[in-house]
Amino acid sequence: MDTHEHTPLVTQGSSGFRADDLVQAAMDWHFGPDTGSRFWLEKARTWSFDPRKDITTLAGLALLPDVTDEIRRAPVGDLVPKGLAGSGPMRVFETGGTTGRPRRIVDFGEFRRQAGWWSSFLDREQVPHGGNWLLIAPTGPHAVGHVLRELTALRSAVPLHIDLDPRWVKELMRTGRGQEAQGYIEHLVSQTMDLLTTQTIDVMFCTPPLLEVLAQSPRAVDLINRSVHTILWSGASMDRDTRDILRHEVFPGVRLRGAYGNTITGVSPEYVPLPSQSPAHDDGSAVFVPCYTGFLMEILDPASGERVPYGARGRVLAHTLTRETLLPNNLERDLATRIAPLPGHPADAVADVAPYAEADSEIIEGVY
């Protein structure tokens, strides 16, 4: 059997990229009797329409149900596309459980591709290869740890990993055990300081809440400014004021670059205009670009459910359309601004992501 685990469903050819082509390819793959998963093929048997014939556009995805809650309970074997079975080592990743029981997806090579996508943005800004990377991030079932390990391997860097358990912090905060949560944060900071004082750190990955804690330590600030070239942040959101203070006042000599996303929606690195580009592209917003050959995002008006115009804010509706995973119509717990396609990236971007205050379930960001 031909293996496809390292390739997207569509690529950007000489005629460019069309979201509708990605949708059609996803329908053909995930509902093909020889390539689709048991989960989706069984669902399709109950429908009065044929997704391979009747869903050919991005708008047509509205015919499909949002199953992000169902996959919390689905047998993981049912999520494996037949077309990928036996094609390589399979990994199972889970979400952080911010809005309830974790959701699971399977991975054969998509997150390696996500690491390559992220790395291309670092190359664009000439972030050096090699060196020591301090990674304060979840491992275990969380995809981010795997992506970071792949990213350091792609960039010939040395990974120095501090494990972070976001579920434990969220549980402590949810049950009112704030003092214990603070003790856990201090435990993470202690490990971080040990590495900052004994190793030369070139690139650092950290969540915004932990970065804010480190920013309050003169010793940590001095060590980071002394050697770190780039700080990568992701996980919890970071508002513009905090980002500006960290970038211009606390770590003025360090590049601060974010990434938006999660286990299901992949990695959307921050896009920063290069000096040669028009400054009109840079108004201080943190703009994130999804890997459009597998992940598309729409920004909807929370009241009407209609797509907002460029420059307007709304709730993020994510569509995951990879070989491993079909998860359309995933209404995220985030608000964002809709951004027109940026140079070299033909699909919409998003900016200034923040929690959606009126989400159906309680949101606890914790440290991630």
mmCIF file of C-alpha atoms in Angstrom:
data_model
loop_
_atom_site.group_PDB
_atom_site.id
_atom_site.type_symbol
_atom_site.label_atom_id
_atom_site.label_comp_id
_atom_site.label_asym_id
_atom_site.label_seq_id
_atom_site.Cartn_x
_atom_site.Cartn_y
_atom_site.Cartn_z
ATOM 1 C CA MET A 1 0.000 0.000 0.000
ATOM 2 C CA ASP A 2 1.224 3.492 -0.832
ATOM 3 C CA THR A 3 1.939 5.504 2.293
ATOM 4 C CA HIS A 4 0.898 9.124 2.630
ATOM 5 C CA GLU A 5 1.746 9.987 6.200
ATOM 6 C CA HIS A 6 4.228 12.742 5.339
ATOM 7 C CA THR A 7 2.185 14.552 2.696
ATOM 8 C CA PRO A 8 -0.801 16.891 2.899
ATOM 9 C CA LEU A 9 -4.026 16.137 1.070
ATOM 10 C CA VAL A 10 -3.308 19.013 -1.330
ATOM 11 C CA THR A 11 -0.306 21.165 -2.119
ATOM 12 C CA GLN A 12 0.027 24.671 -3.491
ATOM 13 C CA GLY A 13 0.731 24.086 -7.158
ATOM 14 C CA SER A 14 1.430 26.476 -9.994
ATOM 15 C CA SER A 15 -2.210 27.555 -9.989
ATOM 16 C CA GLY A 16 -2.070 28.428 -6.286
ATOM 17 C CA PHE A 17 -4.086 27.080 -3.378
ATOM 18 C CA ARG A 18 -7.862 26.794 -3.219
ATOM 19 C CA ALA A 19 -9.627 25.945 0.044
ATOM 20 C CA ASP A 20 -12.342 24.179 -1.939
ATOM 21 C CA ASP A 21 -9.758 21.776 -3.378
ATOM 22 C CA LEU A 22 -8.654 20.880 0.151
ATOM 23 C CA VAL A 23 -12.261 20.298 1.197
ATOM 24 C CA GLN A 24 -12.903 18.023 -1.783
ATOM 25 C CA ALA A 25 -9.704 16.060 -1.166
ATOM 26 C CA ALA A 26 -10.635 15.630 2.501
ATOM 27 C CA MET A 27 -14.094 14.353 1.606
ATOM 28 C CA ASP A 28 -12.663 11.879 -0.907
ATOM 29 C CA TRP A 29 -10.127 10.579 1.618
ATOM 30 C CA HIS A 30 -12.136 10.442 4.839
ATOM 31 C CA PHE A 31 -15.271 9.041 3.232
ATOM 32 C CA GLY A 32 -13.571 6.710 0.781
ATOM 33 C CA PRO A 33 -14.399 3.093 1.711
ATOM 34 C CA ASP A 34 -10.717 2.106 1.521
ATOM 35 C CA THR A 35 -9.218 5.195 3.177
ATOM 36 C CA GLY A 36 -11.723 6.580 5.693
ATOM 37 C CA SER A 37 -11.910 5.806 9.408
ATOM 38 C CA ARG A 38 -14.575 3.648 11.013
ATOM 39 C CA PHE A 39 -15.735 6.699 12.960
ATOM 40 C CA TRP A 40 -16.604 8.761 9.880
ATOM 41 C CA LEU A 41 -17.712 5.922 7.610
ATOM 42 C CA GLU A 42 -20.274 4.757 10.156
ATOM 43 C CA LYS A 43 -21.565 8.297 10.567
ATOM 44 C CA ALA A 44 -21.932 8.720 6.818
ATOM 45 C CA ARG A 45 -24.239 5.692 6.625
ATOM 46 C CA THR A 46 -26.885 7.614 8.586
ATOM 47 C CA TRP A 47 -26.896 10.690 6.336
ATOM 48 C CA SER A 48 -29.195 11.488 3.449
ATOM 49 C CA PHE A 49 -26.311 13.018 1.477
ATOM 50 C CA ASP A 50 -23.000 11.786 0.106
ATOM 51 C CA PRO A 51 -20.165 14.013 1.381
ATOM 52 C CA ARG A 52 -17.941 13.054 -1.550
ATOM 53 C CA LYS A 53 -20.502 14.390 -4.003
ATOM 54 C CA ASP A 54 -22.370 17.020 -2.019
ATOM 55 C CA ILE A 55 -19.568 18.785 -0.109
ATOM 56 C CA THR A 56 -17.206 20.460 -2.568
ATOM 57 C CA THR A 57 -16.668 23.894 -0.989
ATOM 58 C CA LEU A 58 -15.590 25.389 2.329
ATOM 59 C CA ALA A 59 -19.170 26.557 2.891
ATOM 60 C CA GLY A 60 -20.355 23.002 2.281
ATOM 61 C CA LEU A 61 -18.595 21.810 5.451
ATOM 62 C CA ALA A 62 -21.598 23.201 7.334
ATOM 63 C CA LEU A 63 -23.402 19.976 6.354
ATOM 64 C CA LEU A 64 -21.072 18.000 8.618
ATOM 65 C CA PRO A 65 -21.625 17.816 12.373
ATOM 66 C CA ASP A 66 -19.231 19.144 14.982
ATOM 67 C CA VAL A 67 -17.973 15.917 16.568
ATOM 68 C CA THR A 68 -15.320 17.389 18.855
ATOM 69 C CA ASP A 69 -17.322 16.305 21.909
ATOM 70 C CA GLU A 70 -17.946 12.799 20.541
ATOM 71 C CA ILE A 71 -14.253 12.057 20.088
ATOM 72 C CA ARG A 72 -13.778 12.488 23.834
ATOM 73 C CA ARG A 73 -15.356 9.034 24.177
ATOM 74 C CA ALA A 74 -14.684 7.390 20.799
ATOM 75 C CA PRO A 75 -12.432 4.283 20.748
ATOM 76 C CA VAL A 76 -9.128 5.559 19.442
ATOM 77 C CA GLY A 77 -8.925 2.710 16.912
ATOM 78 C CA ASP A 78 -12.083 4.036 15.271
ATOM 79 C CA LEU A 79 -10.282 7.308 14.510
ATOM 80 C CA VAL A 80 -7.529 5.705 12.399
ATOM 81 C CA PRO A 81 -8.082 6.185 8.632
ATOM 82 C CA LYS A 82 -7.866 2.864 6.794
ATOM 83 C CA GLY A 83 -5.547 4.496 4.287
ATOM 84 C CA LEU A 84 -2.925 5.033 7.002
ATOM 85 C CA ALA A 85 -3.267 1.800 8.970
ATOM 86 C CA GLY A 86 0.111 0.073 9.177
ATOM 87 C CA SER A 87 1.917 2.893 7.409
ATOM 88 C CA GLY A 88 4.182 3.851 10.280
ATOM 89 C CA PRO A 89 4.363 4.383 14.043
ATOM 90 C CA MET A 90 1.130 5.845 15.367
ATOM 91 C CA ARG A 91 0.962 8.409 18.135
ATOM 92 C CA VAL A 92 -2.118 9.437 20.090
ATOM 93 C CA PHE A 93 -2.308 13.037 21.281
ATOM 94 C CA GLU A 94 -4.808 14.599 23.639
ATOM 95 C CA THR A 95 -6.011 18.122 24.271
ATOM 96 C CA GLY A 96 -5.277 19.805 27.585
ATOM 97 C CA GLY A 97 -8.764 19.402 28.984
ATOM 98 C CA THR A 98 -9.401 23.130 29.351
ATOM 99 C CA THR A 99 -13.095 22.741 28.507
ATOM 100 C CA GLY A 100 -13.695 19.255 29.912
ATOM 101 C CA ARG A 101 -12.620 15.688 29.216
ATOM 102 C CA PRO A 102 -9.660 15.586 26.779
ATOM 103 C CA ARG A 103 -10.195 14.920 23.088
ATOM 104 C CA ARG A 104 -7.942 12.515 21.184
ATOM 105 C CA ILE A 105 -6.512 12.410 17.698
ATOM 106 C CA VAL A 106 -4.087 10.054 15.985
ATOM 107 C CA ASP A 107 -0.857 11.108 14.300
ATOM 108 C CA PHE A 108 1.435 9.383 11.813
ATOM 109 C CA GLY A 109 3.460 12.334 10.562
ATOM 110 C CA GLU A 110 1.299 15.458 10.534
ATOM 111 C CA PHE A 111 2.952 16.998 13.571
ATOM 112 C CA ARG A 112 6.362 16.488 11.998
ATOM 113 C CA ARG A 113 5.018 18.554 9.125
ATOM 114 C CA GLN A 114 3.750 21.107 11.651
ATOM 115 C CA ALA A 115 7.267 21.405 13.057
ATOM 116 C CA GLY A 116 8.518 22.068 9.529
ATOM 117 C CA TRP A 117 5.857 24.749 9.079
ATOM 118 C CA TRP A 118 6.943 26.462 12.288
ATOM 119 C CA SER A 119 10.610 26.142 11.353
ATOM 120 C CA SER A 120 9.997 27.903 8.036
ATOM 121 C CA PHE A 121 8.832 31.007 9.926
ATOM 122 C CA LEU A 122 11.950 30.925 12.097
ATOM 123 C CA ASP A 123 14.094 30.616 8.963
ATOM 124 C CA ARG A 124 12.273 33.576 7.440
ATOM 125 C CA GLU A 125 13.411 35.699 10.387
ATOM 126 C CA GLN A 126 16.895 34.151 10.377
ATOM 127 C CA VAL A 127 16.627 32.596 13.825
ATOM 128 C CA PRO A 128 19.902 30.649 14.074
ATOM 129 C CA HIS A 129 20.034 26.877 13.826
ATOM 130 C CA GLY A 130 21.789 24.867 16.517
ATOM 131 C CA GLY A 131 22.347 25.946 20.088
ATOM 132 C CA ASN A 132 20.557 24.980 23.280
ATOM 133 C CA TRP A 133 16.776 25.248 23.493
ATOM 134 C CA LEU A 134 15.046 25.474 26.869
ATOM 135 C CA LEU A 135 11.576 23.971 26.484
ATOM 136 C CA ILE A 136 9.144 24.543 29.356
ATOM 137 C CA ALA A 137 6.221 22.636 27.931
ATOM 138 C CA PRO A 138 3.924 19.632 28.383
ATOM 139 C CA THR A 139 5.069 16.232 27.202
ATOM 140 C CA GLY A 140 3.040 13.037 27.656
ATOM 141 C CA PRO A 141 -0.144 13.031 25.602
ATOM 142 C CA HIS A 142 0.159 16.683 24.597
ATOM 143 C CA ALA A 143 1.198 17.348 21.012
ATOM 144 C CA VAL A 144 3.246 20.466 21.768
ATOM 145 C CA GLY A 145 6.081 18.521 23.396
ATOM 146 C CA HIS A 146 6.335 16.248 20.356
ATOM 147 C CA VAL A 147 6.296 19.216 17.964
ATOM 148 C CA LEU A 148 9.043 20.957 19.932
ATOM 149 C CA ARG A 149 11.225 17.840 19.872
ATOM 150 C CA GLU A 150 10.714 17.609 16.108
ATOM 151 C CA LEU A 151 11.457 21.330 15.774
ATOM 152 C CA THR A 152 14.756 21.104 17.654
ATOM 153 C CA ALA A 153 15.738 18.077 15.562
ATOM 154 C CA LEU A 154 14.983 19.950 12.326
ATOM 155 C CA ARG A 155 17.088 22.863 13.531
ATOM 156 C CA SER A 156 19.971 20.739 14.887
ATOM 157 C CA ALA A 157 19.399 22.154 18.368
ATOM 158 C CA VAL A 158 19.885 20.592 21.798
ATOM 159 C CA PRO A 159 16.534 20.220 23.629
ATOM 160 C CA LEU A 160 16.602 20.876 27.386
ATOM 161 C CA HIS A 161 13.073 19.979 28.444
ATOM 162 C CA ILE A 162 11.217 20.866 31.649
ATOM 163 C CA ASP A 163 7.980 18.897 31.841
ATOM 164 C CA LEU A 164 4.836 20.874 32.590
ATOM 165 C CA ASP A 165 1.531 19.238 33.584
ATOM 166 C CA PRO A 166 -1.188 21.730 32.615
ATOM 167 C CA ARG A 167 -4.020 19.439 33.715
ATOM 168 C CA TRP A 168 -2.709 19.330 37.279
ATOM 169 C CA VAL A 169 -2.485 23.128 37.493
ATOM 170 C CA LYS A 170 -5.999 23.491 36.070
ATOM 171 C CA GLU A 171 -7.335 20.968 38.566
ATOM 172 C CA LEU A 172 -5.699 22.817 41.442
ATOM 173 C CA MET A 173 -7.166 26.109 40.279
ATOM 174 C CA ARG A 174 -10.584 24.634 39.588
ATOM 175 C CA THR A 175 -10.808 23.211 43.097
ATOM 176 C CA GLY A 176 -9.606 26.357 44.820
ATOM 177 C CA ARG A 177 -6.144 25.089 45.746
ATOM 178 C CA GLY A 178 -4.340 28.198 44.587
ATOM 179 C CA GLN A 179 -1.500 27.828 47.098
ATOM 180 C CA GLU A 180 -0.656 24.386 45.732
ATOM 181 C CA ALA A 181 -0.777 25.748 42.193
ATOM 182 C CA GLN A 182 1.642 28.488 43.205
ATOM 183 C CA GLY A 183 3.945 25.860 44.702
ATOM 184 C CA TYR A 184 3.936 23.954 41.420
ATOM 185 C CA ILE A 185 4.769 27.121 39.498
ATOM 186 C CA GLU A 186 7.672 27.771 41.864
ATOM 187 C CA HIS A 187 8.841 24.203 41.191
ATOM 188 C CA LEU A 188 8.891 24.940 37.443
ATOM 189 C CA VAL A 189 10.697 28.236 37.969
ATOM 190 C CA SER A 190 13.331 26.545 40.146
ATOM 191 C CA GLN A 191 14.101 24.057 37.377
ATOM 192 C CA THR A 192 14.194 26.867 34.825
ATOM 193 C CA MET A 193 16.647 28.899 36.893
ATOM 194 C CA ASP A 194 18.928 25.879 37.247
ATOM 195 C CA LEU A 195 19.191 25.562 33.468
ATOM 196 C CA LEU A 196 19.542 29.305 32.917
ATOM 197 C CA THR A 197 22.430 29.439 35.380
ATOM 198 C CA THR A 198 24.280 26.296 34.267
ATOM 199 C CA GLN A 199 23.689 26.336 30.487
ATOM 200 C CA THR A 200 23.837 28.890 27.705
ATOM 201 C CA ILE A 201 20.287 29.090 26.364
ATOM 202 C CA ASP A 202 19.823 30.309 22.792
ATOM 203 C CA VAL A 203 16.088 29.763 22.279
ATOM 204 C CA MET A 204 13.458 29.424 24.980
ATOM 205 C CA PHE A 205 9.906 28.111 24.747
ATOM 206 C CA CYS A 206 7.615 29.206 27.559
ATOM 207 C CA THR A 207 3.919 29.758 28.222
ATOM 208 C CA PRO A 208 2.777 33.361 28.820
ATOM 209 C CA PRO A 209 1.872 32.916 32.521
ATOM 210 C CA LEU A 210 5.268 31.402 33.304
ATOM 211 C CA LEU A 211 7.048 34.035 31.233
ATOM 212 C CA GLU A 212 5.317 36.718 33.294
ATOM 213 C CA VAL A 213 6.516 35.026 36.500
ATOM 214 C CA LEU A 214 10.094 34.916 35.190
ATOM 215 C CA ALA A 215 9.820 38.565 34.184
ATOM 216 C CA GLN A 216 9.399 39.446 37.878
ATOM 217 C CA SER A 217 12.793 37.931 38.748
ATOM 218 C CA PRO A 218 15.715 40.317 38.104
ATOM 219 C CA ARG A 219 18.088 37.342 38.035
ATOM 220 C CA ALA A 220 16.016 35.489 35.411
ATOM 221 C CA VAL A 221 15.614 38.635 33.318
ATOM 222 C CA ASP A 222 19.362 39.254 33.378
ATOM 223 C CA LEU A 223 20.206 35.685 32.363
ATOM 224 C CA ILE A 224 17.638 35.639 29.546
ATOM 225 C CA ASN A 225 18.753 39.004 28.152
ATOM 226 C CA ARG A 226 22.357 37.884 28.345
ATOM 227 C CA SER A 227 22.134 34.823 26.080
ATOM 228 C CA VAL A 228 18.664 34.120 24.657
ATOM 229 C CA HIS A 229 18.156 35.058 21.019
ATOM 230 C CA THR A 230 14.454 34.176 20.721
ATOM 231 C CA ILE A 231 11.616 33.455 23.135
ATOM 232 C CA LEU A 232 8.825 31.370 21.659
ATOM 233 C CA TRP A 233 5.518 31.508 23.528
ATOM 234 C CA SER A 234 2.324 29.554 23.091
ATOM 235 C CA GLY A 235 -0.451 27.917 25.072
ATOM 236 C CA ALA A 236 -2.349 30.497 27.098
ATOM 237 C CA SER A 237 -3.135 33.811 25.414
ATOM 238 C CA MET A 238 -1.077 36.988 25.761
ATOM 239 C CA ASP A 239 -2.682 40.395 25.464
ATOM 240 C CA ARG A 240 -1.059 43.202 23.497
ATOM 241 C CA ASP A 241 -0.076 45.315 26.516
ATOM 242 C CA THR A 242 1.722 42.396 28.179
ATOM 243 C CA ARG A 243 3.422 41.511 24.904
ATOM 244 C CA ASP A 244 4.612 45.081 24.412
ATOM 245 C CA ILE A 245 5.995 45.341 27.945
ATOM 246 C CA LEU A 246 7.852 42.038 27.656
ATOM 247 C CA ARG A 247 9.181 42.847 24.185
ATOM 248 C CA HIS A 248 10.250 46.457 24.693
ATOM 249 C CA GLU A 249 10.905 46.850 28.420
ATOM 250 C CA VAL A 250 11.699 43.476 30.015
ATOM 251 C CA PHE A 251 13.451 41.632 27.168
ATOM 252 C CA PRO A 252 14.388 44.428 24.730
ATOM 253 C CA GLY A 253 17.220 42.500 23.099
ATOM 254 C CA VAL A 254 15.309 39.249 22.665
ATOM 255 C CA ARG A 255 12.929 38.344 19.853
ATOM 256 C CA LEU A 256 9.500 37.439 21.234
ATOM 257 C CA ARG A 257 7.508 35.237 18.856
ATOM 258 C CA GLY A 258 4.236 33.480 19.497
ATOM 259 C CA ALA A 259 2.327 30.563 18.070
ATOM 260 C CA TYR A 260 -1.411 29.946 18.264
ATOM 261 C CA GLY A 261 -3.105 26.576 18.097
ATOM 262 C CA ASN A 262 -3.702 23.361 19.944
ATOM 263 C CA THR A 263 -3.604 19.601 19.488
ATOM 264 C CA ILE A 264 -6.535 19.647 17.084
ATOM 265 C CA THR A 265 -5.894 22.828 15.078
ATOM 266 C CA GLY A 266 -2.135 22.467 14.686
ATOM 267 C CA VAL A 267 0.513 25.184 14.914
ATOM 268 C CA SER A 268 -0.073 28.721 13.627
ATOM 269 C CA PRO A 269 3.235 30.626 13.966
ATOM 270 C CA GLU A 270 3.363 34.376 14.418
ATOM 271 C CA TYR A 271 3.958 36.337 11.218
ATOM 272 C CA VAL A 272 6.137 39.426 11.662
ATOM 273 C CA PRO A 273 6.765 41.695 8.666
ATOM 274 C CA LEU A 274 10.362 41.821 7.527
ATOM 275 C CA PRO A 275 12.109 45.207 7.411
ATOM 276 C CA SER A 276 11.797 45.218 3.609
ATOM 277 C CA GLN A 277 8.017 44.946 3.778
ATOM 278 C CA SER A 278 5.522 47.738 4.134
ATOM 279 C CA PRO A 279 5.078 48.834 7.755
ATOM 280 C CA ALA A 280 1.334 48.887 7.065
ATOM 281 C CA HIS A 281 1.374 45.170 7.775
ATOM 282 C CA ASP A 282 2.565 45.747 11.346
ATOM 283 C CA ASP A 283 0.140 47.574 13.653
ATOM 284 C CA GLY A 284 1.308 45.828 16.816
ATOM 285 C CA SER A 285 -1.035 42.872 16.460
ATOM 286 C CA ALA A 286 0.152 39.311 16.953
ATOM 287 C CA VAL A 287 -0.823 37.718 13.634
ATOM 288 C CA PHE A 288 -0.876 33.924 13.309
ATOM 289 C CA VAL A 289 -0.879 31.890 10.097
ATOM 290 C CA PRO A 290 -2.431 28.386 10.047
ATOM 291 C CA CYS A 291 -0.817 25.654 7.961
ATOM 292 C CA TYR A 292 -3.422 26.179 5.250
ATOM 293 C CA THR A 293 -2.849 22.862 3.450
ATOM 294 C CA GLY A 294 -4.469 21.089 6.402
ATOM 295 C CA PHE A 295 -6.002 23.678 8.718
ATOM 296 C CA LEU A 296 -8.417 26.491 7.894
ATOM 297 C CA MET A 297 -9.894 29.075 10.254
ATOM 298 C CA GLU A 298 -12.956 31.237 9.861
ATOM 299 C CA ILE A 299 -13.927 34.112 12.141
ATOM 300 C CA LEU A 300 -17.653 34.253 12.872
ATOM 301 C CA ASP A 301 -19.917 36.817 14.473
ATOM 302 C CA PRO A 302 -20.981 35.149 17.756
ATOM 303 C CA ALA A 303 -24.529 36.476 17.417
ATOM 304 C CA SER A 304 -25.289 35.776 13.759
ATOM 305 C CA GLY A 305 -22.876 32.946 12.988
ATOM 306 C CA GLU A 306 -21.863 34.768 9.793
ATOM 307 C CA ARG A 307 -18.264 35.313 8.717
ATOM 308 C CA VAL A 308 -17.000 38.746 9.751
ATOM 309 C CA PRO A 309 -15.216 41.130 7.357
ATOM 310 C CA TYR A 310 -11.450 41.535 7.424
ATOM 311 C CA GLY A 311 -10.313 43.544 10.423
ATOM 312 C CA ALA A 312 -13.338 42.586 12.537
ATOM 313 C CA ARG A 313 -13.342 40.336 15.588
ATOM 314 C CA GLY A 314 -15.331 37.189 16.132
ATOM 315 C CA ARG A 315 -15.175 33.624 17.361
ATOM 316 C CA VAL A 316 -12.747 31.160 15.780
ATOM 317 C CA LEU A 317 -14.265 28.318 13.776
ATOM 318 C CA ALA A 318 -11.531 25.811 12.927
ATOM 319 C CA HIS A 319 -11.536 23.083 10.280
ATOM 320 C CA THR A 320 -8.930 20.312 10.540
ATOM 321 C CA LEU A 321 -8.546 18.630 7.146
ATOM 322 C CA THR A 322 -5.459 16.406 7.248
ATOM 323 C CA ARG A 323 -4.922 12.787 6.240
ATOM 324 C CA GLU A 324 -5.040 11.724 9.878
ATOM 325 C CA THR A 325 -7.891 13.884 11.090
ATOM 326 C CA LEU A 326 -11.191 15.266 9.854
ATOM 327 C CA LEU A 327 -12.687 17.651 12.417
ATOM 328 C CA PRO A 328 -14.750 20.359 10.731
ATOM 329 C CA ASN A 329 -16.821 23.080 12.376
ATOM 330 C CA ASN A 330 -14.860 23.124 15.627
ATOM 331 C CA LEU A 331 -16.023 26.277 17.409
ATOM 332 C CA GLU A 332 -12.996 27.266 19.450
ATOM 333 C CA ARG A 333 -13.034 28.959 22.864
ATOM 334 C CA ASP A 334 -11.184 31.911 21.334
ATOM 335 C CA LEU A 335 -11.940 35.319 19.894
ATOM 336 C CA ALA A 336 -9.702 36.679 17.148
ATOM 337 C CA THR A 337 -9.478 39.289 14.407
ATOM 338 C CA ARG A 338 -9.847 38.118 10.815
ATOM 339 C CA ILE A 339 -6.768 38.971 8.743
ATOM 340 C CA ALA A 340 -6.546 38.937 4.948
ATOM 341 C CA PRO A 341 -4.053 36.468 3.418
ATOM 342 C CA LEU A 342 -0.472 37.586 3.936
ATOM 343 C CA PRO A 343 2.281 37.464 1.281
ATOM 344 C CA GLY A 344 2.980 33.858 0.322
ATOM 345 C CA HIS A 345 0.093 32.495 2.403
ATOM 346 C CA PRO A 346 -3.166 32.229 0.447
ATOM 347 C CA ALA A 347 -5.595 31.515 3.324
ATOM 348 C CA ASP A 348 -6.909 33.808 6.056
ATOM 349 C CA ALA A 349 -4.805 34.489 9.139
ATOM 350 C CA VAL A 350 -5.979 35.441 12.637
ATOM 351 C CA ALA A 351 -4.747 38.049 15.107
ATOM 352 C CA ASP A 352 -4.871 39.053 18.773
ATOM 353 C CA VAL A 353 -6.363 35.814 20.066
ATOM 354 C CA ALA A 354 -8.104 35.986 23.452
ATOM 355 C CA PRO A 355 -10.451 33.711 25.422
ATOM 356 C CA TYR A 356 -14.113 33.893 24.494
ATOM 357 C CA ALA A 357 -15.730 35.050 27.725
ATOM 358 C CA GLU A 358 -19.152 33.621 26.891
ATOM 359 C CA ALA A 359 -17.968 30.116 26.003
ATOM 360 C CA ASP A 360 -20.365 27.351 27.062
ATOM 361 C CA SER A 361 -18.036 25.880 29.676
ATOM 362 C CA GLU A 362 -15.702 27.337 32.253
ATOM 363 C CA ILE A 363 -12.296 28.277 30.859
ATOM 364 C CA ILE A 364 -9.251 27.820 33.075
ATOM 365 C CA GLU A 365 -6.047 28.642 31.211
ATOM 366 C CA GLY A 366 -3.785 27.984 34.180
ATOM 367 C CA VAL A 367 -0.177 27.917 33.006
ATOM 368 C CA TYR A 368 -1.007 26.618 29.519
#
